[in-house]
mmCIF file of C-alpha atoms in Angstrom:
data_model
loop_
_atom_site.group_PDB
_atom_site.id
_atom_site.type_symbol
_atom_site.label_atom_id
_atom_site.label_comp_id
_atom_site.label_asym_id
_atom_site.label_seq_id
_atom_site.Cartn_x
_atom_site.Cartn_y
_atom_site.Cartn_z
ATOM 1 C CA MET H 1 2.942 16.700 -0.156
ATOM 2 C CA THR H 2 5.937 18.924 -0.747
ATOM 3 C CA ALA H 3 8.503 19.702 1.923
ATOM 4 C CA VAL H 4 6.949 21.102 5.055
ATOM 5 C CA THR H 5 7.612 24.770 5.792
ATOM 6 C CA PRO H 6 6.699 26.593 9.024
ATOM 7 C CA SER H 7 3.361 27.534 7.434
ATOM 8 C CA ARG H 8 2.740 23.988 6.148
ATOM 9 C CA ARG H 9 2.688 21.782 9.209
ATOM 10 C CA PRO H 10 1.985 18.095 8.617
ATOM 11 C CA ARG H 11 -1.684 17.292 8.119
ATOM 12 C CA THR H 12 -3.563 14.829 10.284
ATOM 13 C CA GLU H 13 -5.834 12.138 8.900
ATOM 14 C CA ARG H 14 -8.768 13.749 10.696
ATOM 15 C CA GLU H 15 -8.128 17.099 9.000
ATOM 16 C CA VAL H 16 -7.910 15.471 5.586
ATOM 17 C CA ARG H 17 -11.088 13.479 6.199
ATOM 18 C CA ILE H 18 -13.026 16.619 7.159
ATOM 19 C CA ASP H 19 -11.749 18.583 4.162
ATOM 20 C CA LEU H 20 -12.516 15.743 1.750
ATOM 21 C CA ALA H 21 -16.018 15.199 3.133
ATOM 22 C CA ALA H 22 -16.640 18.949 2.867
ATOM 23 C CA ALA H 23 -15.417 18.902 -0.733
ATOM 24 C CA TYR H 24 -17.933 16.167 -1.558
ATOM 25 C CA ARG H 25 -20.743 18.210 -0.007
ATOM 26 C CA LEU H 26 -19.655 21.379 -1.801
ATOM 27 C CA ALA H 27 -19.477 19.502 -5.112
ATOM 28 C CA ALA H 28 -23.058 18.333 -4.568
ATOM 29 C CA LEU H 29 -24.173 21.872 -3.782
ATOM 30 C CA ALA H 30 -22.497 23.062 -6.982
ATOM 31 C CA GLY H 31 -24.366 20.466 -9.056
ATOM 32 C CA TRP H 32 -21.207 18.567 -9.959
ATOM 33 C CA ASP H 33 -22.359 15.145 -8.774
ATOM 34 C CA ASP H 34 -23.457 12.289 -11.036
ATOM 35 C CA THR H 35 -25.755 10.240 -8.763
ATOM 36 C CA ILE H 36 -23.336 7.794 -7.042
ATOM 37 C CA TYR H 37 -20.526 8.073 -9.602
ATOM 38 C CA THR H 38 -17.219 9.971 -9.882
ATOM 39 C CA HIS H 39 -14.893 10.577 -6.983
ATOM 40 C CA LEU H 40 -12.767 12.900 -4.923
ATOM 41 C CA SER H 41 -9.866 11.188 -3.167
ATOM 42 C CA ALA H 42 -7.149 12.232 -0.740
ATOM 43 C CA ALA H 43 -3.906 10.648 0.383
ATOM 44 C CA VAL H 44 -3.753 9.516 4.013
ATOM 45 C CA PRO H 45 -0.959 11.319 5.879
ATOM 46 C CA GLY H 46 1.791 8.989 7.024
ATOM 47 C CA GLU H 47 0.472 6.023 5.013
ATOM 48 C CA PRO H 48 2.176 6.024 1.596
ATOM 49 C CA GLY H 49 0.077 4.431 -1.113
ATOM 50 C CA VAL H 50 -3.171 4.696 0.886
ATOM 51 C CA TYR H 51 -5.934 7.147 0.099
ATOM 52 C CA LEU H 52 -9.508 7.961 1.098
ATOM 53 C CA LEU H 53 -12.466 7.406 -1.216
ATOM 54 C CA ASN H 54 -16.236 7.570 -0.909
ATOM 55 C CA GLU H 55 -18.118 4.367 -0.196
ATOM 56 C CA PHE H 56 -19.833 3.080 -3.339
ATOM 57 C CA GLY H 57 -23.556 3.718 -3.266
ATOM 58 C CA LEU H 58 -23.454 6.977 -1.313
ATOM 59 C CA SER H 59 -24.373 10.236 -2.981
ATOM 60 C CA PHE H 60 -21.970 13.145 -2.538
ATOM 61 C CA GLU H 61 -24.372 14.825 -0.119
ATOM 62 C CA GLU H 62 -24.252 11.763 2.161
ATOM 63 C CA VAL H 63 -20.474 11.547 2.536
ATOM 64 C CA THR H 64 -19.059 12.162 6.007
ATOM 65 C CA ALA H 65 -15.541 12.179 7.386
ATOM 66 C CA SER H 66 -16.041 8.798 9.049
ATOM 67 C CA SER H 67 -17.702 7.148 6.022
ATOM 68 C CA LEU H 68 -14.652 7.635 3.796
ATOM 69 C CA VAL H 69 -12.947 4.330 3.008
ATOM 70 C CA LYS H 70 -9.202 3.675 3.090
ATOM 71 C CA VAL H 71 -8.030 2.095 -0.167
ATOM 72 C CA ASP H 72 -4.573 1.277 -1.515
ATOM 73 C CA VAL H 73 -3.460 2.135 -5.041
ATOM 74 C CA HIS H 74 -4.449 -1.364 -6.190
ATOM 75 C CA GLY H 75 -8.033 -0.855 -5.066
ATOM 76 C CA ARG H 76 -7.931 -2.980 -1.946
ATOM 77 C CA VAL H 77 -9.925 -1.741 1.053
ATOM 78 C CA VAL H 78 -7.334 -1.645 3.847
ATOM 79 C CA ASP H 79 -9.282 -0.309 6.835
ATOM 80 C CA GLY H 80 -10.977 -3.592 7.693
ATOM 81 C CA SER H 81 -14.439 -2.149 7.083
ATOM 82 C CA GLY H 82 -15.305 -4.402 4.173
ATOM 83 C CA ARG H 83 -17.146 -1.519 2.529
ATOM 84 C CA ARG H 84 -17.388 -1.349 -1.252
ATOM 85 C CA VAL H 85 -15.704 1.155 -3.518
ATOM 86 C CA ASN H 86 -16.309 1.702 -7.219
ATOM 87 C CA PRO H 87 -13.621 -0.026 -9.358
ATOM 88 C CA SER H 88 -13.280 3.118 -11.487
ATOM 89 C CA GLY H 89 -12.423 4.982 -8.314
ATOM 90 C CA PHE H 90 -9.165 3.145 -7.914
ATOM 91 C CA ALA H 91 -8.562 2.640 -11.632
ATOM 92 C CA ILE H 92 -8.277 6.415 -12.070
ATOM 93 C CA HIS H 93 -7.479 7.702 -8.592
ATOM 94 C CA GLY H 94 -5.131 4.888 -7.637
ATOM 95 C CA ALA H 95 -3.113 5.409 -10.800
ATOM 96 C CA VAL H 96 -2.803 9.146 -10.188
ATOM 97 C CA HIS H 97 -1.934 8.811 -6.495
ATOM 98 C CA ALA H 98 0.706 6.206 -7.353
ATOM 99 C CA ALA H 99 2.215 8.437 -10.034
ATOM 100 C CA ARG H 100 1.927 11.727 -8.135
ATOM 101 C CA PRO H 101 2.932 11.346 -4.462
ATOM 102 C CA ASP H 102 3.310 15.138 -4.395
ATOM 103 C CA VAL H 103 -0.480 15.645 -4.520
ATOM 104 C CA GLU H 104 -2.888 15.178 -1.639
ATOM 105 C CA CYS H 105 -6.144 15.247 -3.569
ATOM 106 C CA VAL H 106 -7.528 14.066 -6.917
ATOM 107 C CA VAL H 107 -10.910 15.292 -8.178
ATOM 108 C CA HIS H 108 -12.558 13.539 -11.121
ATOM 109 C CA LEU H 109 -16.012 14.682 -12.219
ATOM 110 C CA HIS H 110 -18.638 14.394 -14.918
ATOM 111 C CA ALA H 111 -19.745 17.971 -14.235
ATOM 112 C CA PRO H 112 -21.948 19.484 -16.978
ATOM 113 C CA TRP H 113 -19.665 22.175 -18.347
ATOM 114 C CA GLY H 114 -16.540 20.041 -18.001
ATOM 115 C CA VAL H 115 -18.125 17.223 -20.004
ATOM 116 C CA ALA H 116 -19.169 19.694 -22.685
ATOM 117 C CA LEU H 117 -15.628 21.076 -22.769
ATOM 118 C CA ALA H 118 -14.307 17.534 -23.201
ATOM 119 C CA MET H 119 -16.196 17.368 -26.518
ATOM 120 C CA LEU H 120 -14.355 20.372 -27.994
ATOM 121 C CA PRO H 121 -11.235 19.569 -30.051
ATOM 122 C CA GLY H 122 -9.626 22.833 -28.932
ATOM 123 C CA GLY H 123 -10.269 22.250 -25.246
ATOM 124 C CA LEU H 124 -9.977 25.126 -22.832
ATOM 125 C CA GLN H 125 -8.828 28.387 -24.404
ATOM 126 C CA PRO H 126 -7.469 31.494 -22.617
ATOM 127 C CA THR H 127 -10.786 33.287 -23.029
ATOM 128 C CA SER H 128 -11.335 34.247 -19.375
ATOM 129 C CA GLN H 129 -9.253 35.092 -16.343
ATOM 130 C CA TRP H 130 -10.376 31.800 -14.789
ATOM 131 C CA ALA H 131 -8.994 29.911 -17.789
ATOM 132 C CA MET H 132 -5.650 31.680 -17.622
ATOM 133 C CA ARG H 133 -4.904 30.163 -14.211
ATOM 134 C CA LEU H 134 -4.930 26.818 -16.039
ATOM 135 C CA TYR H 135 -3.063 27.999 -19.132
ATOM 136 C CA GLY H 136 -0.589 25.303 -20.136
ATOM 137 C CA ARG H 137 -1.527 23.289 -17.039
ATOM 138 C CA LEU H 138 -4.055 20.830 -18.509
ATOM 139 C CA GLY H 139 -3.246 17.656 -20.381
ATOM 140 C CA ARG H 140 -5.649 15.606 -22.510
ATOM 141 C CA HIS H 141 -6.408 11.913 -22.458
ATOM 142 C CA GLY H 142 -8.269 10.321 -25.345
ATOM 143 C CA TYR H 143 -11.431 8.355 -24.745
ATOM 144 C CA GLU H 144 -10.945 4.584 -24.660
ATOM 145 C CA GLY H 145 -14.331 3.413 -23.374
ATOM 146 C CA LEU H 146 -15.398 2.478 -19.857
ATOM 147 C CA ALA H 147 -12.517 0.096 -19.152
ATOM 148 C CA LEU H 148 -9.348 1.511 -17.655
ATOM 149 C CA GLY H 149 -6.703 -1.213 -17.736
ATOM 150 C CA ALA H 150 -3.044 -0.948 -16.788
ATOM 151 C CA GLU H 151 -1.955 0.257 -20.225
ATOM 152 C CA GLU H 152 -4.549 3.016 -20.321
ATOM 153 C CA GLN H 153 -3.622 4.029 -16.781
ATOM 154 C CA GLN H 154 -0.052 4.512 -17.990
ATOM 155 C CA ARG H 155 -1.224 6.676 -20.873
ATOM 156 C CA MET H 156 -3.441 8.720 -18.580
ATOM 157 C CA VAL H 157 -0.743 9.465 -15.994
ATOM 158 C CA ALA H 158 1.720 10.236 -18.806
ATOM 159 C CA ALA H 159 -0.742 12.798 -20.168
ATOM 160 C CA LEU H 160 -1.078 14.291 -16.686
ATOM 161 C CA GLY H 161 2.658 14.394 -16.015
ATOM 162 C CA SER H 162 3.363 17.193 -13.537
ATOM 163 C CA LEU H 163 0.359 19.277 -14.654
ATOM 164 C CA ASP H 164 -2.642 20.443 -12.621
ATOM 165 C CA GLY H 165 -5.258 18.391 -14.410
ATOM 166 C CA LEU H 166 -6.650 16.616 -17.439
ATOM 167 C CA ILE H 167 -9.442 16.976 -19.918
ATOM 168 C CA LEU H 168 -10.698 13.420 -20.422
ATOM 169 C CA ASP H 169 -12.062 13.447 -23.969
ATOM 170 C CA ASN H 170 -15.817 12.709 -24.209
ATOM 171 C CA HIS H 171 -15.761 11.892 -20.504
ATOM 172 C CA GLY H 172 -15.074 14.667 -18.001
ATOM 173 C CA THR H 173 -12.349 16.508 -16.128
ATOM 174 C CA LEU H 174 -9.726 15.836 -13.472
ATOM 175 C CA THR H 175 -7.703 18.119 -11.230
ATOM 176 C CA VAL H 176 -5.039 17.437 -8.626
ATOM 177 C CA GLY H 177 -3.838 19.522 -5.707
ATOM 178 C CA ARG H 178 -1.296 19.597 -2.927
ATOM 179 C CA SER H 179 -4.284 20.012 -0.632
ATOM 180 C CA VAL H 180 -7.966 19.148 -0.884
ATOM 181 C CA ALA H 181 -8.631 22.881 -1.048
ATOM 182 C CA GLU H 182 -6.282 23.349 -3.994
ATOM 183 C CA ALA H 183 -7.727 20.474 -6.033
ATOM 184 C CA TYR H 184 -11.269 21.690 -5.324
ATOM 185 C CA LEU H 185 -10.494 25.307 -6.257
ATOM 186 C CA LEU H 186 -8.794 24.266 -9.482
ATOM 187 C CA MET H 187 -11.890 22.273 -10.422
ATOM 188 C CA HIS H 188 -14.036 25.302 -9.545
ATOM 189 C CA LEU H 189 -11.937 27.447 -11.877
ATOM 190 C CA LEU H 190 -12.020 24.818 -14.629
ATOM 191 C CA GLU H 191 -15.795 24.427 -14.470
ATOM 192 C CA ARG H 192 -16.322 28.226 -14.398
ATOM 193 C CA ALA H 193 -13.911 28.740 -17.303
ATOM 194 C CA ALA H 194 -15.584 26.002 -19.335
ATOM 195 C CA GLN H 195 -19.024 27.495 -18.671
ATOM 196 C CA ALA H 196 -17.918 30.984 -19.704
ATOM 197 C CA GLN H 197 -16.171 29.783 -22.863
ATOM 198 C CA LEU H 198 -19.030 27.576 -24.018
ATOM 199 C CA ARG H 199 -21.670 30.242 -23.365
ATOM 200 C CA ALA H 200 -19.653 32.835 -25.260
ATOM 201 C CA MET H 201 -19.113 30.433 -28.176
ATOM 202 C CA ALA H 202 -22.837 29.656 -28.308
ATOM 203 C CA ALA H 203 -23.713 33.355 -28.293
ATOM 204 C CA SER H 204 -21.195 34.349 -30.949
ATOM 205 C CA GLY H 205 -21.139 31.426 -33.348
ATOM 206 C CA GLY H 206 -17.795 30.332 -31.986
ATOM 207 C CA GLN H 207 -16.047 33.690 -32.399
ATOM 208 C CA VAL H 208 -14.572 34.676 -29.032
ATOM 209 C CA LEU H 209 -11.712 36.843 -27.816
ATOM 210 C CA VAL H 210 -8.673 34.737 -27.015
ATOM 211 C CA ALA H 211 -5.687 36.143 -25.125
ATOM 212 C CA SER H 212 -2.295 35.847 -26.773
ATOM 213 C CA PRO H 213 0.003 33.087 -25.493
ATOM 214 C CA ALA H 214 2.311 35.716 -23.974
ATOM 215 C CA LEU H 215 -0.526 37.432 -22.120
ATOM 216 C CA ALA H 216 -2.024 34.132 -20.961
ATOM 217 C CA GLU H 217 1.360 33.001 -19.651
ATOM 218 C CA ARG H 218 1.905 36.333 -17.905
ATOM 219 C CA THR H 219 -1.499 36.103 -16.235
ATOM 220 C CA TYR H 220 -0.782 32.555 -15.078
ATOM 221 C CA ARG H 221 2.526 33.684 -13.561
ATOM 222 C CA GLN H 222 0.835 36.583 -11.812
ATOM 223 C CA TRP H 223 -1.780 34.209 -10.429
ATOM 224 C CA VAL H 224 0.593 31.644 -8.924
ATOM 225 C CA GLY H 225 3.123 34.261 -7.756
ATOM 226 C CA ASP H 226 6.101 32.880 -5.860
ATOM 227 C CA GLY H 227 4.224 29.689 -4.996
ATOM 228 C CA SER H 228 3.997 30.363 -1.267
ATOM 229 C CA GLU H 229 0.189 30.710 -1.426
ATOM 230 C CA TRP H 230 -1.714 27.818 -2.931
ATOM 231 C CA ASP H 231 -5.099 28.000 -4.592
ATOM 232 C CA GLY H 232 -7.621 27.380 -1.845
ATOM 233 C CA ASP H 233 -5.601 28.806 1.042
ATOM 234 C CA ALA H 234 -7.693 31.969 1.182
ATOM 235 C CA GLU H 235 -10.987 30.510 -0.024
ATOM 236 C CA TRP H 236 -11.247 27.251 1.889
ATOM 237 C CA PRO H 237 -12.338 28.614 5.298
ATOM 238 C CA ALA H 238 -15.267 30.405 3.637
ATOM 239 C CA LEU H 239 -16.177 27.276 1.693
ATOM 240 C CA LEU H 240 -16.110 25.218 4.894
ATOM 241 C CA ARG H 241 -18.518 27.713 6.447
ATOM 242 C CA ARG H 242 -20.788 27.348 3.414
ATOM 243 C CA ALA H 243 -20.756 23.573 3.794
ATOM 244 C CA GLU H 244 -21.564 23.933 7.506
ATOM 245 C CA ARG H 245 -24.569 26.156 6.711
ATOM 246 C CA LEU H 246 -25.975 24.338 3.723
ATOM 247 C CA SER H 247 -24.909 20.708 4.216
ATOM 248 C CA PRO H 248 -24.183 20.136 7.918
ATOM 249 C CA GLY H 249 -22.971 16.816 9.285
ATOM 250 C CA PHE H 250 -19.978 16.252 7.039
ATOM 251 C CA ARG H 251 -17.595 16.342 10.029
ATOM 252 C CA ASP H 252 -19.295 13.290 11.601
#
């Protein structure tokens, strides 16, 4: 994470585990899961190069704080549990965590609207207020099949750079955040923006109102402000309460 300020005290592993497990449950409630595939990961505080990932074979709605597996950026399980993780989980997430030590969380999904967006040559356009938060903040990575070797990892993290996320062509979407809450909220905005754009395009034969670059940039700047408040700061407590009501047990 970035330098700690009085309002950003260091996170504990327990806090990160609870937030990440809640994010899995919320993703399931939102219909973003893909049976046992795709991942949300989070860096372990105080353990550089180590992050938390869901155990392979669990659905999102089954993930708990204690079931999350510690993995290093090379995909090795380092918590002594011997539990399995999906190779694609460290091929993508390990590469991003290694390249972006400033982020706590990486969210990669095959969510319905994000996958549809990944089929459009023009990608996400500034057609909604949701989309303008991500204006100029999404890279693109071309589809190269199921394999993700070292060379493709390099291309993927180069496309991400210091941005907030990626559109993975013909594949899905990815967001990163300085907190689990931020990465989750950015994915929420991306999925909502994709849904709105695609519905409007379907209803109008592809003719939609697009904000000018200057207006889109202005809206983005208004949204992020001076940077002291991160996406998710205000929303996350309410989302945790939703997870408690609708998918209890994630704190276990």
